[in-house]
Amino acid sequence: MSPTRLNHLLPQTVSELSDNNSLHGLFHEHDDGISLPSGPMLTEIVNLCRSILFPGYYGDADVCRKSLPYHIGVEVERLYDLLCQTLNDEEKAATFVEKLPELRRILATDVEAAYNGDPAADSYSEIICCYPVIKAITNYRIAHELLLLGVPLIPRFITEMAHSETGIDIHPAASIGDHFTIDHGTGVVIGATCIIGNNVKLYQGVTLGAKSFPLDEEGHPIKGIPRHPILEDDVIVYSNSTILGRITIGKGTIVGGNVWLTESTQPGARIMQAKSNK
Amino acid sequence: MSPTRLNHLLPQTVSELSDNNSLHGLFHEHDDGISLPSGPMLTEIVNLCRSILFPGYYGDADVCRKSLPYHIGVEVERLYDLLCQTLNDEEKAATFVEKLPELRRILATDVEAAYNGDPAADSYSEIICCYPVIKAITNYRIAHELLLLGVPLIPRFITEMAHSETGIDIHPAASIGDHFTIDHGTGVVIGATCIIGNNVKLYQGVTLGAKSFPLDEEGHPIKGIPRHPILEDDVIVYSNSTILGRITIGKGTIVGGNVWLTESTQPGARIMQAKSNK
Amino acid sequence: MSPTRLNHLLPQTVSELSDNNSLHGLFHEHDDGISLPSGPMLTEIVNLCRSILFPGYYGDADVCRKSLPYHIGVEVERLYDLLCQTLNDEEKAATFVEKLPELRRILATDVEAAYNGDPAADSYSEIICCYPVIKAITNYRIAHELLLLGVPLIPRFITEMAHSETGIDIHPAASIGDHFTIDHGTGVVIGATCIIGNNVKLYQGVTLGAKSFPLDEEGHPIKGIPRHPILEDDVIVYSNSTILGRITIGKGTIVGGNVWLTESTQPGARIMQAKSNK
Amino acid sequence: MSPTRLNHLLPQTVSELSDNNSLHGLFHEHDDGISLPSGPMLTEIVNLCRSILFPGYYGDADVCRKSLPYHIGVEVERLYDLLCQTLNDEEKAATFVEKLPELRRILATDVEAAYNGDPAADSYSEIICCYPVIKAITNYRIAHELLLLGVPLIPRFITEMAHSETGIDIHPAASIGDHFTIDHGTGVVIGATCIIGNNVKLYQGVTLGAKSFPLDEEGHPIKGIPRHPILEDDVIVYSNSTILGRITIGKGTIVGGNVWLTESTQPGARIMQAKSNK
Amino acid sequence: MSPTRLNHLLPQTVSELSDNNSLHGLFHEHDDGISLPSGPMLTEIVNLCRSILFPGYYGDADVCRKSLPYHIGVEVERLYDLLCQTLNDEEKAATFVEKLPELRRILATDVEAAYNGDPAADSYSEIICCYPVIKAITNYRIAHELLLLGVPLIPRFITEMAHSETGIDIHPAASIGDHFTIDHGTGVVIGATCIIGNNVKLYQGVTLGAKSFPLDEEGHPIKGIPRHPILEDDVIVYSNSTILGRITIGKGTIVGGNVWLTESTQPGARIMQAKSNK
Amino acid sequence: MSPTRLNHLLPQTVSELSDNNSLHGLFHEHDDGISLPSGPMLTEIVNLCRSILFPGYYGDADVCRKSLPYHIGVEVERLYDLLCQTLNDEEKAATFVEKLPELRRILATDVEAAYNGDPAADSYSEIICCYPVIKAITNYRIAHELLLLGVPLIPRFITEMAHSETGIDIHPAASIGDHFTIDHGTGVVIGATCIIGNNVKLYQGVTLGAKSFPLDEEGHPIKGIPRHPILEDDVIVYSNSTILGRITIGKGTIVGGNVWLTESTQPGARIMQAKSNK
């Protein structure tokens, strides 16, 4: 290639790409010393939480009973420091750290639910190490806690990290009870205003979504309106079913696979797909 | 284990695995100094593009207005050098680099569409950082540009990287208009001969696929025949629907969720699933 | 934040998180010198297998014909050493290594099937580098071999690594014949007791699952009962269909997309979805 | 080993090592959010300076004329940010950055002196890449500038990094003129209160040290008293000679090898070692 | 280059280099599962010791009083585990760990000696961070302790690591009292059978070496004979002096710079170099 | 700091530092696609050579007899590829590779000399792992071979790497016979035109240097004139001695420590230092 072209190409392209009009809305300017939370730092935060919550499974695999408090001490301090840097708020960082024992308590119920719900599972070890739902629900519960503390953006980052890792997309604003599990999980979507009771089980490909959403006068969707389903306790939804809108799926309802559901159900209901044609 | 067995195992296994018959079709021999594009190099190319296109969101988070041109200058030069090495063609590398401002212009419309289409989105920042569609459509638009330049194999690598990251599988040969978005995205498939207009929105699990394909005389599929759908402007396809074959989905058509569609639709059509049985 | 609170926070939280009750079932104690297989070590094992099986495509891209045996020699030795450490059983490590030529032979049939089944594929190179099914089926075949050797937990780790990477979830205990392929793949689930014949093709989103499972006297699922489908030779299942229960899909059956199927089919059957409502 | 002993060993040793008496003077407590400058951060600062001062020799080797300003822009910004973090003083960081052109100007005279002084040198490239004096004098000039700005501790870190790398130990408080060079360099020591003129050359093993130092009433050395030699312009000191005390080595003096010198010399003096016995 | 030559070159060179005669004495065969201690593992061991002994100066710079025991706990456990792997002897590993408090106690005297001996030192921080003697004496004291436990080879590795880092070469078998310091240090050599009392100070370039050594009947040096000097308490040796042979340098002796000394001295002696010729 | 100053500082400093006058002689412009050899690549080249020459000591510590040829094969190929890239000359790369067996043969004599010359050495393992002379002489012999092939600059890089690591500075153009060793080594300098016979031993701090060098008409040193000593076979030079000029040290001469020697010696001479004053 002619050097002339090369010498021209670089300044011309750089100039176009640095133009304010070109950048409009797509450039996150580091302003007043604040920049976006870094990906590696959020990854470290999530990994520390996983390691504190499930010691020996995540983080240092060689931890033993006698050294466990030392490990947890170092990890909790590091987590606190990273949260202070990332949230820029020591009070929120401390509050989050104090929630860790409660987070572990509820995650224990999720592990139990996954184990009891799958005949292929041989042990708690297999659940904690190999079931994508554990990664997804852990990230969700961390993110939900941060969202309750008023932290912006970071909760979505954290659930999206699990979405990329597992194919399970849980919005951090959703509310999810204990003993929650998802089998296989790829393709599951749980929307921002979902309310899910205790002891609920989903299978792969289930969507708990919005049916439609009202637009404001300028034609933009109105934010913040409840628009996703409520699942009461003990509901099971089989694979690839779609439940849309602010409806209530009654306690103990079983929704079969491949179902498209936009209306509320009574407690104990059984909802099945139309028959296939042979 | 007896040393005798060990001493035998290694040369025997190596010999079998180095045998030409065993290797047939599965060995990419480095020939004439050309080897496959390396994964780390392609990852760096994609990361550089993301960083140039969305500065501050990808790449160095500390970039500010006054230093932006320096960053873009270094990144564009590095990208150009990597493309020269990878494509082994300076002219194509330069042409690709010149397309970057246009790539950013069209990606800005995709960001806008994602923001306007989701009531859960709080800001452009959230869209660019946390919505998998941005990663998938960016990789697709990069890959499509390279494919138009006649670059083999690499475009597929690049869209497959996004597929692994997001669960969204867009073939680089597809043609996609501006203001394109996908919500959630896991499980979306967009085939190689798809033609998608402007302002189209898909939900998770949507397939735009081939219905069947003619075989040649030896029973192998004939390559290169148009076999995927055309979606005209303003089409919306809800979650988990499947649209197959070289059909035309008319302007403004809305396809509901879980629909199986193999016939063209009129502009403005509304296509819904058969009812479930309760 | 007041130092007093900080000084209190750390020991209090560490103490709660180190409590035996809190840890119950969630702490993997390194016991008798045995810890869980480390993630990085399993990743290296899988990468070595991929590199040995598909030289030049995975691992060192610069390998050439004359140096291939050296590369394979070093990789096989390293693989053997890692397996010895991980399995803690030299005999099993050696037996696995001896299976590598046979693993490559059957994977060659999978590559061939993927190439013949997709008109968009330009070359074997594209299949091996860019088709997620190759990663998923390779991990499955490695994991299945280890499971046959009686190795616990690790096979599930290995298939779950591919699940995260590709969205394809194959249980290592499933049995799968030669010339197997999956197109696109995101959302595919293949259960633990599936038996799949030769020359079978699946599309994205297909579930081969369990319909229900008997509980024992305490209400827990009984482990180990055959509960997933048998697919005979030459079956094709199109996208997003669900086949549940210990049924037999007869030789050459074609199951259309979005089908929900819970009954056996005759050889040569054609199963299609109920029509959508327009 | 008996588990009892192990269980005892850990808490006992940790307790002793955490004891305040044991820690006295040896524990750098992170206090008020200030910790020691991190080694990796100082290494990055020095590498950035080297790369800015000698572009193409240090840092990115592929920089070319047209892209140089972009590289320098990114590096200067990064350097400024790191200095702000490390010095915790934006004004000092800015002042240091403004000194870079002057630092490069004087280092150019050092490179020239090294080239002119060694018949074995083939090119400026060889000097800049391979002569340890360039690394040592660059670190010294950086450190000296920071010391003039009143920065504590960090200047000593930076010269000690060069000491470890080259065996040349220059105190950052020494004053050194232009066209300074050292041949080979291992074992050279230049004390804190040395004053060295222009165009001075040292060989390996030369010490410019203190002869003795007065003690205060408690028997501790009194800090800050001039106690090292003054070398006027154009002095040469050959290998392994030692010059001690606040003496003045007159302009143009040549000190031979292995000399022990504790008295001032006249301009133009020639000082040689006592003869060896054969 | 002709492919023929290349094809020939590789197997021919590999064959010659794998030949047993060529390898004689230069090949460390991994035998019975034992291999040489790995460099990275020894580096980690030394870094852990430095971090435990001087917390906040080495290792994590953010450690604070309240979290110190957690950090030390994790580090001591990790050190113990690495020593078990490296020494293959749990008893020796435990004994070494128990010596850590005593190692810190004596190192504290070395830090104090360095501080009191140098008017250029501003603080203990500067001594611990920037004085090469601290690195060298720490490695020596670690290595000496391991040597006393009968550990082969590793002690030499550890002192040689400090030799490379600082230019100070202390044999691990030497015996060195408390309050020991070396100023600058490059070129110092302390031989294997040296015995050094308390409160001794050396300057750069000092050799405490062997004068000659008896040969056995085959002309090889006889190992293990005392052949290096004894330095009694309070001795100072100035720069570049050489003291050779099994002589005794009496308490309080001061040896000037550049002295060649092969005979014992009385307590309180002052030994100076022959005058230079002017 | 005022943003105004910051906004001014960056472009102003970048502009000054990018100015051609400022850069004169200090900027290595990447020209015609050629850049300087990268440090990491040279480090890898040296590490590969060390690993090939001393298998099991350097490189993979787990290599065993049966797998050795595979390791050497992979390493030799990688070395050849790196040399081709770095030297840009396949013929020279191949010639260097063919010299490796001869390099190992002569290095074996150096190891033997080190072992026989030091009563503190317990084994060949200790020599190869822990004696800095082995690193320095290996790098020298590699660099010398490349220099004989006419490779510019890189030989100096390689010996300077060893200089930094060991304090031993051997010019690659020196000529050194077999059975060469250096004890301790810090501060040794061996000049470019030295000629050293077989079975020569040096101690730390020995300089084999130039006495003076003629200047050309412009006052620059004339390059390439023999100006360093010739040491015939069986010479020993004790620590810190300096031998200068194109003199000949006769066969079997022993030079004591701290000697300054500028005249030739007869075979068998004994040269000692002047006595110290007590």
mmCIF file of C-alpha atoms in Angstrom, chain E residues 1-2 5-6 8-10 13-14 16-20 22-30 34-38 153 156-157 160 163-165 167-169 171 186-192 205 207 210-213 215 219-224 227-228 240-242 244 258-265 270-275, chain F residues 52-58 61-66 68-70 72-74 76-77 80 90-91 93-95 97-98 100-102 104-105 107-108 111 115-132 135 164-166 184-187 201 203-204 238-240 256-258 272-278:
data_model
loop_
_atom_site.group_PDB
_atom_site.id
_atom_site.type_symbol
_atom_site.label_atom_id
_atom_site.label_comp_id
_atom_site.label_asym_id
_atom_site.label_seq_id
_atom_site.Cartn_x
_atom_site.Cartn_y
_atom_site.Cartn_z
ATOM 1 C CA MET E 1 15.632 -22.458 2.641
ATOM 2 C CA SER E 2 14.945 -25.727 0.931
ATOM 3 C CA ARG E 5 17.086 -29.229 4.527
ATOM 4 C CA LEU E 6 14.444 -28.207 7.013
ATOM 5 C CA HIS E 8 16.366 -33.098 7.707
ATOM 6 C CA LEU E 9 17.443 -30.521 10.258
ATOM 7 C CA LEU E 10 14.751 -31.171 12.814
ATOM 8 C CA THR E 13 19.250 -32.174 15.652
ATOM 9 C CA VAL E 14 16.649 -33.682 17.960
ATOM 10 C CA GLU E 16 21.785 -35.636 18.537
ATOM 11 C CA LEU E 17 20.394 -33.634 21.435
ATOM 12 C CA SER E 18 18.528 -36.645 22.850
ATOM 13 C CA ASP E 19 21.588 -38.850 22.730
ATOM 14 C CA ASN E 20 22.615 -40.249 26.091
ATOM 15 C CA SER E 22 25.410 -35.768 24.868
ATOM 16 C CA LEU E 23 23.151 -35.568 27.898
ATOM 17 C CA HIS E 24 25.580 -37.042 30.392
ATOM 18 C CA GLY E 25 25.431 -35.000 33.611
ATOM 19 C CA LEU E 26 23.364 -32.234 32.035
ATOM 20 C CA PHE E 27 19.925 -33.854 32.105
ATOM 21 C CA HIS E 28 17.927 -33.878 35.288
ATOM 22 C CA GLU E 29 15.614 -36.809 34.804
ATOM 23 C CA HIS E 30 12.333 -36.631 36.634
ATOM 24 C CA ILE E 34 10.495 -36.298 42.130
ATOM 25 C CA SER E 35 11.520 -33.307 40.106
ATOM 26 C CA LEU E 36 13.627 -30.280 40.932
ATOM 27 C CA PRO E 37 11.981 -27.601 43.040
ATOM 28 C CA SER E 38 10.339 -25.266 40.575
ATOM 29 C CA LEU E 153 19.872 -27.714 47.178
ATOM 30 C CA ARG E 156 21.397 -22.494 47.612
ATOM 31 C CA PHE E 157 18.552 -21.668 45.214
ATOM 32 C CA GLU E 160 21.214 -17.322 44.690
ATOM 33 C CA HIS E 163 22.379 -12.801 44.729
ATOM 34 C CA SER E 164 20.770 -12.169 41.349
ATOM 35 C CA GLU E 165 18.461 -9.525 42.826
ATOM 36 C CA GLY E 167 24.572 -8.700 43.897
ATOM 37 C CA ILE E 168 25.120 -9.981 47.454
ATOM 38 C CA ASP E 169 26.248 -13.618 47.523
ATOM 39 C CA HIS E 171 26.353 -18.987 51.206
ATOM 40 C CA THR E 186 26.947 -5.262 45.186
ATOM 41 C CA GLY E 187 29.807 -7.727 44.931
ATOM 42 C CA VAL E 188 29.809 -8.947 48.529
ATOM 43 C CA VAL E 189 30.736 -12.633 48.856
ATOM 44 C CA ILE E 190 30.397 -14.577 52.129
ATOM 45 C CA GLY E 191 31.730 -18.123 51.909
ATOM 46 C CA ALA E 192 30.211 -21.354 53.176
ATOM 47 C CA GLY E 205 32.524 -5.506 47.220
ATOM 48 C CA THR E 207 34.889 -10.832 49.927
ATOM 49 C CA ALA E 210 38.872 -19.115 50.868
ATOM 50 C CA LYS E 211 42.574 -18.717 50.304
ATOM 51 C CA SER E 212 43.181 -22.142 48.894
ATOM 52 C CA PHE E 213 41.856 -25.587 49.475
ATOM 53 C CA LEU E 215 42.917 -31.452 46.934
ATOM 54 C CA GLY E 219 43.109 -33.680 42.455
ATOM 55 C CA HIS E 220 39.568 -32.674 43.388
ATOM 56 C CA PRO E 221 38.980 -30.139 46.175
ATOM 57 C CA ILE E 222 38.139 -31.749 49.488
ATOM 58 C CA LYS E 223 34.659 -30.672 50.508
ATOM 59 C CA GLY E 224 33.641 -29.450 53.955
ATOM 60 C CA ARG E 227 38.373 -22.393 54.900
ATOM 61 C CA HIS E 228 36.669 -18.999 55.314
ATOM 62 C CA ASN E 240 36.093 -3.873 48.182
ATOM 63 C CA SER E 241 38.298 -5.487 50.790
ATOM 64 C CA THR E 242 39.118 -9.151 50.605
ATOM 65 C CA LEU E 244 40.744 -14.888 52.828
ATOM 66 C CA ASN E 258 40.514 -2.172 49.147
ATOM 67 C CA VAL E 259 42.483 -4.225 51.675
ATOM 68 C CA TRP E 260 43.792 -7.731 50.913
ATOM 69 C CA LEU E 261 43.946 -9.585 54.201
ATOM 70 C CA THR E 262 45.033 -13.176 54.784
ATOM 71 C CA GLU E 263 46.152 -13.095 58.394
ATOM 72 C CA SER E 264 44.266 -12.944 61.684
ATOM 73 C CA THR E 265 43.939 -9.654 63.539
ATOM 74 C CA ARG E 270 42.814 -1.092 62.335
ATOM 75 C CA ILE E 271 43.875 -2.445 58.905
ATOM 76 C CA MET E 272 44.404 0.012 56.033
ATOM 77 C CA GLN E 273 45.437 -0.220 52.379
ATOM 78 C CA ALA E 274 48.884 0.681 51.087
ATOM 79 C CA LYS E 275 48.924 4.257 49.873
ATOM 80 C CA ILE F 52 17.317 -27.689 25.243
ATOM 81 C CA LEU F 53 20.877 -27.657 26.554
ATOM 82 C CA PHE F 54 20.129 -28.595 30.176
ATOM 83 C CA PRO F 55 16.824 -30.500 30.012
ATOM 84 C CA GLY F 56 15.071 -30.941 33.343
ATOM 85 C CA TYR F 57 17.094 -28.107 34.888
ATOM 86 C CA TYR F 58 15.564 -25.368 32.807
ATOM 87 C CA ALA F 61 11.071 -29.917 35.240
ATOM 88 C CA ASP F 62 8.938 -33.019 34.705
ATOM 89 C CA VAL F 63 10.601 -34.257 31.540
ATOM 90 C CA CYS F 64 11.689 -37.879 31.693
ATOM 91 C CA ARG F 65 13.873 -40.090 29.536
ATOM 92 C CA LYS F 66 11.066 -41.486 27.454
ATOM 93 C CA LEU F 68 12.710 -36.160 26.213
ATOM 94 C CA PRO F 69 12.864 -36.324 22.399
ATOM 95 C CA TYR F 70 9.316 -34.956 22.138
ATOM 96 C CA ILE F 72 13.396 -31.293 22.490
ATOM 97 C CA GLY F 73 11.566 -31.577 19.185
ATOM 98 C CA VAL F 74 8.959 -29.013 20.153
ATOM 99 C CA VAL F 76 13.933 -26.904 18.677
ATOM 100 C CA GLU F 77 11.095 -26.146 16.264
ATOM 101 C CA TYR F 80 13.924 -22.184 14.892
ATOM 102 C CA GLU F 90 16.219 -18.874 7.632
ATOM 103 C CA GLU F 91 19.728 -19.966 6.729
ATOM 104 C CA ALA F 93 18.467 -19.774 11.994
ATOM 105 C CA ALA F 94 19.137 -23.279 10.697
ATOM 106 C CA THR F 95 22.883 -22.935 11.130
ATOM 107 C CA VAL F 97 20.167 -24.746 15.468
ATOM 108 C CA GLU F 98 22.716 -27.162 14.039
ATOM 109 C CA LEU F 100 23.258 -26.717 19.546
ATOM 110 C CA PRO F 101 24.861 -30.143 20.103
ATOM 111 C CA GLU F 102 28.327 -28.554 19.952
ATOM 112 C CA ARG F 104 26.059 -28.442 24.780
ATOM 113 C CA ARG F 105 29.343 -30.305 24.454
ATOM 114 C CA LEU F 107 29.024 -26.178 28.146
ATOM 115 C CA ALA F 108 29.445 -29.629 29.685
ATOM 116 C CA VAL F 111 29.963 -27.348 34.238
ATOM 117 C CA TYR F 115 32.236 -28.470 39.896
ATOM 118 C CA ASN F 116 35.903 -29.370 40.157
ATOM 119 C CA GLY F 117 36.867 -25.849 41.136
ATOM 120 C CA ASP F 118 34.589 -25.331 44.117
ATOM 121 C CA PRO F 119 34.735 -27.370 47.320
ATOM 122 C CA ALA F 120 31.340 -25.948 48.282
ATOM 123 C CA ALA F 121 29.608 -27.605 45.324
ATOM 124 C CA ASP F 122 27.743 -30.771 46.215
ATOM 125 C CA SER F 123 26.609 -31.938 42.797
ATOM 126 C CA TYR F 124 26.320 -31.096 39.124
ATOM 127 C CA SER F 125 22.694 -30.226 39.929
ATOM 128 C CA GLU F 126 23.800 -27.476 42.275
ATOM 129 C CA ILE F 127 26.202 -26.133 39.651
ATOM 130 C CA ILE F 128 23.640 -26.049 36.858
ATOM 131 C CA CYS F 129 20.821 -24.630 38.970
ATOM 132 C CA CYS F 130 22.562 -22.242 41.323
ATOM 133 C CA TYR F 131 25.871 -21.059 39.879
ATOM 134 C CA PRO F 132 25.500 -17.766 38.043
ATOM 135 C CA LYS F 135 23.748 -18.658 33.092
ATOM 136 C CA SER F 164 21.657 -8.016 34.632
ATOM 137 C CA GLU F 165 20.877 -11.473 36.043
ATOM 138 C CA THR F 166 24.350 -12.350 37.325
ATOM 139 C CA HIS F 184 30.615 -15.967 42.404
ATOM 140 C CA GLY F 185 31.014 -13.680 39.453
ATOM 141 C CA THR F 186 29.536 -10.320 40.410
ATOM 142 C CA GLY F 187 31.505 -7.529 38.782
ATOM 143 C CA LYS F 201 39.173 -19.682 36.046
ATOM 144 C CA TYR F 203 36.820 -14.981 40.523
ATOM 145 C CA GLN F 204 34.351 -12.197 41.267
ATOM 146 C CA TYR F 238 41.646 -14.173 41.828
ATOM 147 C CA SER F 239 38.995 -11.743 42.949
ATOM 148 C CA ASN F 240 38.861 -8.067 42.047
ATOM 149 C CA GLY F 256 46.324 -12.994 42.982
ATOM 150 C CA GLY F 257 43.454 -10.877 44.218
ATOM 151 C CA ASN F 258 43.202 -7.075 43.956
ATOM 152 C CA MET F 272 50.507 -10.869 43.834
ATOM 153 C CA GLN F 273 49.254 -7.563 45.249
ATOM 154 C CA ALA F 274 51.398 -5.134 47.186
ATOM 155 C CA LYS F 275 51.121 -5.742 50.907
ATOM 156 C CA SER F 276 48.588 -3.885 52.965
ATOM 157 C CA ASN F 277 49.717 -1.684 55.813
ATOM 158 C CA LYS F 278 48.686 -2.846 59.188
#
